[in-house]
JSON list of C-alpha atoms in Angstrom, two decimals:
[
{"chain": "A", "resi": 1, "resn": "LYS", "atom": "CA", "xyz": [21.15, -30.45, 26.48]},
{"chain": "A", "resi": 2, "resn": "ASP", "atom": "CA", "xyz": [24.10, -29.56, 24.19]},
{"chain": "A", "resi": 3, "resn": "GLN", "atom": "CA", "xyz": [26.50, -28.08, 26.56]},
{"chain": "A", "resi": 4, "resn": "ARG", "atom": "CA", "xyz": [29.34, -27.83, 23.74]},
{"chain": "A", "resi": 5, "resn": "ARG", "atom": "CA", "xyz": [32.15, -28.61, 26.39]},
{"chain": "A", "resi": 6, "resn": "VAL", "atom": "CA", "xyz": [35.84, -28.82, 25.76]},
{"chain": "A", "resi": 7, "resn": "LEU", "atom": "CA", "xyz": [37.01, -32.31, 26.84]},
{"chain": "A", "resi": 8, "resn": "PRO", "atom": "CA", "xyz": [39.75, -34.69, 25.80]},
{"chain": "A", "resi": 9, "resn": "CYS", "atom": "CA", "xyz": [39.12, -36.99, 23.34]},
{"chain": "A", "resi": 10, "resn": "ALA", "atom": "CA", "xyz": [40.60, -39.49, 20.47]},
{"chain": "A", "resi": 11, "resn": "ALA", "atom": "CA", "xyz": [39.41, -37.57, 17.43]},
{"chain": "A", "resi": 12, "resn": "GLN", "atom": "CA", "xyz": [40.51, -37.77, 13.78]},
{"chain": "A", "resi": 13, "resn": "LEU", "atom": "CA", "xyz": [42.91, -34.92, 12.87]},
{"chain": "A", "resi": 14, "resn": "ASN", "atom": "CA", "xyz": [42.83, -33.61, 9.25]},
{"chain": "A", "resi": 15, "resn": "GLY", "atom": "CA", "xyz": [45.72, -31.06, 9.53]},
{"chain": "A", "resi": 16, "resn": "GLU", "atom": "CA", "xyz": [45.55, -29.93, 13.23]},
{"chain": "A", "resi": 17, "resn": "TYR", "atom": "CA", "xyz": [48.71, -30.39, 14.98]},
{"chain": "A", "resi": 18, "resn": "GLY", "atom": "CA", "xyz": [50.28, -31.06, 11.58]},
{"chain": "A", "resi": 19, "resn": "VAL", "atom": "CA", "xyz": [48.97, -34.50, 11.51]},
{"chain": "A", "resi": 20, "resn": "ASN", "atom": "CA", "xyz": [46.33, -36.11, 8.92]},
{"chain": "A", "resi": 21, "resn": "GLY", "atom": "CA", "xyz": [44.24, -39.21, 9.06]},
{"chain": "A", "resi": 22, "resn": "LEU", "atom": "CA", "xyz": [44.97, -40.66, 12.58]},
{"chain": "A", "resi": 23, "resn": "TYR", "atom": "CA", "xyz": [42.90, -40.66, 15.62]},
{"chain": "A", "resi": 24, "resn": "VAL", "atom": "CA", "xyz": [44.78, -39.01, 18.48]},
{"chain": "A", "resi": 25, "resn": "GLY", "atom": "CA", "xyz": [43.83, -37.80, 22.00]},
{"chain": "A", "resi": 26, "resn": "VAL", "atom": "CA", "xyz": [43.52, -33.99, 21.63]},
{"chain": "A", "resi": 27, "resn": "PRO", "atom": "CA", "xyz": [41.10, -31.29, 23.09]},
{"chain": "A", "resi": 28, "resn": "VAL", "atom": "CA", "xyz": [37.88, -31.09, 21.39]},
{"chain": "A", "resi": 29, "resn": "VAL", "atom": "CA", "xyz": [34.61, -29.24, 21.72]},
{"chain": "A", "resi": 30, "resn": "ILE", "atom": "CA", "xyz": [31.87, -31.96, 21.90]},
{"chain": "A", "resi": 31, "resn": "GLY", "atom": "CA", "xyz": [28.18, -31.11, 21.29]},
{"chain": "A", "resi": 32, "resn": "ALA", "atom": "CA", "xyz": [25.17, -33.07, 21.06]},
{"chain": "A", "resi": 33, "resn": "GLY", "atom": "CA", "xyz": [26.23, -34.43, 17.51]},
{"chain": "A", "resi": 34, "resn": "GLY", "atom": "CA", "xyz": [29.50, -35.46, 18.60]},
{"chain": "A", "resi": 35, "resn": "VAL", "atom": "CA", "xyz": [32.96, -33.77, 18.09]},
{"chain": "A", "resi": 36, "resn": "GLU", "atom": "CA", "xyz": [32.44, -30.34, 16.48]},
{"chain": "A", "resi": 37, "resn": "LYS", "atom": "CA", "xyz": [35.80, -28.96, 16.50]},
{"chain": "A", "resi": 38, "resn": "VAL", "atom": "CA", "xyz": [39.31, -29.93, 17.34]},
{"chain": "A", "resi": 39, "resn": "VAL", "atom": "CA", "xyz": [40.98, -27.22, 19.88]},
{"chain": "A", "resi": 40, "resn": "GLU", "atom": "CA", "xyz": [44.64, -26.62, 19.03]},
{"chain": "A", "resi": 41, "resn": "ILE", "atom": "CA", "xyz": [46.65, -25.35, 21.89]},
{"chain": "A", "resi": 42, "resn": "GLU", "atom": "CA", "xyz": [49.94, -23.89, 21.72]},
{"chain": "A", "resi": 43, "resn": "LEU", "atom": "CA", "xyz": [52.64, -26.83, 22.69]},
{"chain": "A", "resi": 44, "resn": "ASN", "atom": "CA", "xyz": [56.24, -25.92, 24.07]},
{"chain": "A", "resi": 45, "resn": "SER", "atom": "CA", "xyz": [59.05, -27.75, 22.97]},
{"chain": "A", "resi": 46, "resn": "ASP", "atom": "CA", "xyz": [58.87, -30.66, 25.38]},
{"chain": "A", "resi": 47, "resn": "GLU", "atom": "CA", "xyz": [54.96, -31.13, 24.80]},
{"chain": "A", "resi": 48, "resn": "LYS", "atom": "CA", "xyz": [55.44, -31.21, 21.22]},
{"chain": "A", "resi": 49, "resn": "THR", "atom": "CA", "xyz": [58.29, -33.70, 21.62]},
{"chain": "A", "resi": 50, "resn": "ALA", "atom": "CA", "xyz": [55.93, -35.77, 23.63]},
{"chain": "A", "resi": 51, "resn": "PHE", "atom": "CA", "xyz": [52.92, -35.26, 21.15]},
{"chain": "A", "resi": 52, "resn": "ASP", "atom": "CA", "xyz": [55.17, -36.17, 18.26]},
{"chain": "A", "resi": 53, "resn": "LYS", "atom": "CA", "xyz": [56.13, -39.56, 19.80]},
{"chain": "A", "resi": 54, "resn": "SER", "atom": "CA", "xyz": [52.60, -40.22, 20.60]},
{"chain": "A", "resi": 55, "resn": "VAL", "atom": "CA", "xyz": [51.58, -39.63, 16.96]},
{"chain": "A", "resi": 56, "resn": "ALA", "atom": "CA", "xyz": [54.45, -41.83, 15.68]},
{"chain": "A", "resi": 57, "resn": "SER", "atom": "CA", "xyz": [53.41, -44.77, 18.12]},
{"chain": "A", "resi": 58, "resn": "VAL", "atom": "CA", "xyz": [49.80, -44.56, 16.81]},
{"chain": "A", "resi": 59, "resn": "GLN", "atom": "CA", "xyz": [51.12, -44.50, 13.38]},
{"chain": "A", "resi": 60, "resn": "GLY", "atom": "CA", "xyz": [53.23, -47.49, 14.06]},
{"chain": "A", "resi": 61, "resn": "LEU", "atom": "CA", "xyz": [50.35, -49.41, 15.22]},
{"chain": "A", "resi": 62, "resn": "CYS", "atom": "CA", "xyz": [48.32, -48.69, 12.07]},
{"chain": "A", "resi": 63, "resn": "ASP", "atom": "CA", "xyz": [51.31, -49.81, 10.02]},
{"chain": "A", "resi": 64, "resn": "ALA", "atom": "CA", "xyz": [51.54, -52.92, 12.05]},
{"chain": "A", "resi": 65, "resn": "VAL", "atom": "CA", "xyz": [47.78, -53.89, 11.16]},
{"chain": "A", "resi": 66, "resn": "ASN", "atom": "CA", "xyz": [47.92, -52.27, 7.51]},
{"chain": "A", "resi": 67, "resn": "LEU", "atom": "CA", "xyz": [45.43, -49.51, 8.45]}
]
Protein backbone atom coordinates (compact mmCIF):
# COMPACT_ATOMS: atom_id res chain seq x y z
CA LYS A 1 0.00 0.00 0.00
CA ASP A 2 1.30 3.45 -0.96
CA GLN A 3 1.03 5.39 2.31
CA ARG A 4 3.10 8.42 1.24
CA ARG A 5 4.51 8.97 4.72
CA VAL A 6 6.83 11.74 5.91
CA LEU A 7 10.00 10.15 7.28
CA PRO A 8 13.59 11.23 7.89
CA CYS A 9 15.85 10.04 5.09
CA ALA A 10 19.17 10.86 3.43
CA ALA A 11 18.01 12.33 0.13
CA GLN A 12 19.71 14.19 -2.70
CA LEU A 13 19.07 17.90 -2.38
CA ASN A 14 18.61 19.99 -5.51
CA GLY A 15 18.28 23.50 -4.13
CA GLU A 16 16.28 22.57 -1.04
CA TYR A 17 17.71 24.14 2.11
CA GLY A 18 20.16 25.96 -0.19
CA VAL A 19 22.08 22.74 -0.91
CA ASN A 20 22.78 21.18 -4.31
CA GLY A 21 24.04 17.73 -5.23
CA LEU A 22 24.56 16.26 -1.76
CA TYR A 23 22.71 13.53 0.08
CA VAL A 24 21.68 14.91 3.47
CA GLY A 25 19.29 13.69 6.16
CA VAL A 26 16.03 15.64 5.81
CA PRO A 27 12.30 14.96 6.12
CA VAL A 28 10.87 13.53 2.89
CA VAL A 29 7.63 12.12 1.56
CA ILE A 30 8.25 8.47 0.72
CA GLY A 31 5.80 6.63 -1.47
CA ALA A 32 5.75 3.34 -3.33
CA GLY A 33 8.33 4.67 -5.81
CA GLY A 34 10.75 6.05 -3.21
CA VAL A 35 11.37 9.67 -2.29
CA GLU A 36 8.63 11.80 -3.81
CA LYS A 37 9.39 15.16 -2.23
CA VAL A 38 11.82 16.81 0.17
CA VAL A 39 9.87 18.58 2.92
CA GLU A 40 11.49 21.91 3.75
CA ILE A 41 10.81 22.97 7.32
CA GLU A 42 11.71 26.33 8.80
CA LEU A 43 14.85 26.09 10.90
CA ASN A 44 15.66 28.45 13.74
CA SER A 45 19.13 29.99 13.95
CA ASP A 46 20.64 27.19 16.06
CA GLU A 47 19.09 24.48 13.87
CA LYS A 48 20.34 26.20 10.70
CA THR A 49 23.85 26.41 12.16
CA ALA A 50 23.80 22.69 13.04
CA PHE A 51 22.38 21.80 9.62
CA ASP A 52 25.05 23.83 7.82
CA LYS A 53 27.75 22.14 9.91
CA SER A 54 26.35 18.73 8.94
CA VAL A 55 26.26 19.69 5.25
CA ALA A 56 29.87 20.91 5.47
CA SER A 57 30.87 17.55 6.97
CA VAL A 58 29.17 15.66 4.14
CA GLN A 59 30.86 17.92 1.58
CA GLY A 60 34.21 17.36 3.29
CA LEU A 61 33.80 13.59 3.07
CA CYS A 62 32.87 13.84 -0.61
CA ASP A 63 35.89 16.05 -1.27
CA ALA A 64 38.17 13.59 0.58
CA VAL A 65 37.13 10.74 -1.70
CA ASN A 66 36.99 12.94 -4.83
CA LEU A 67 33.22 12.71 -5.42
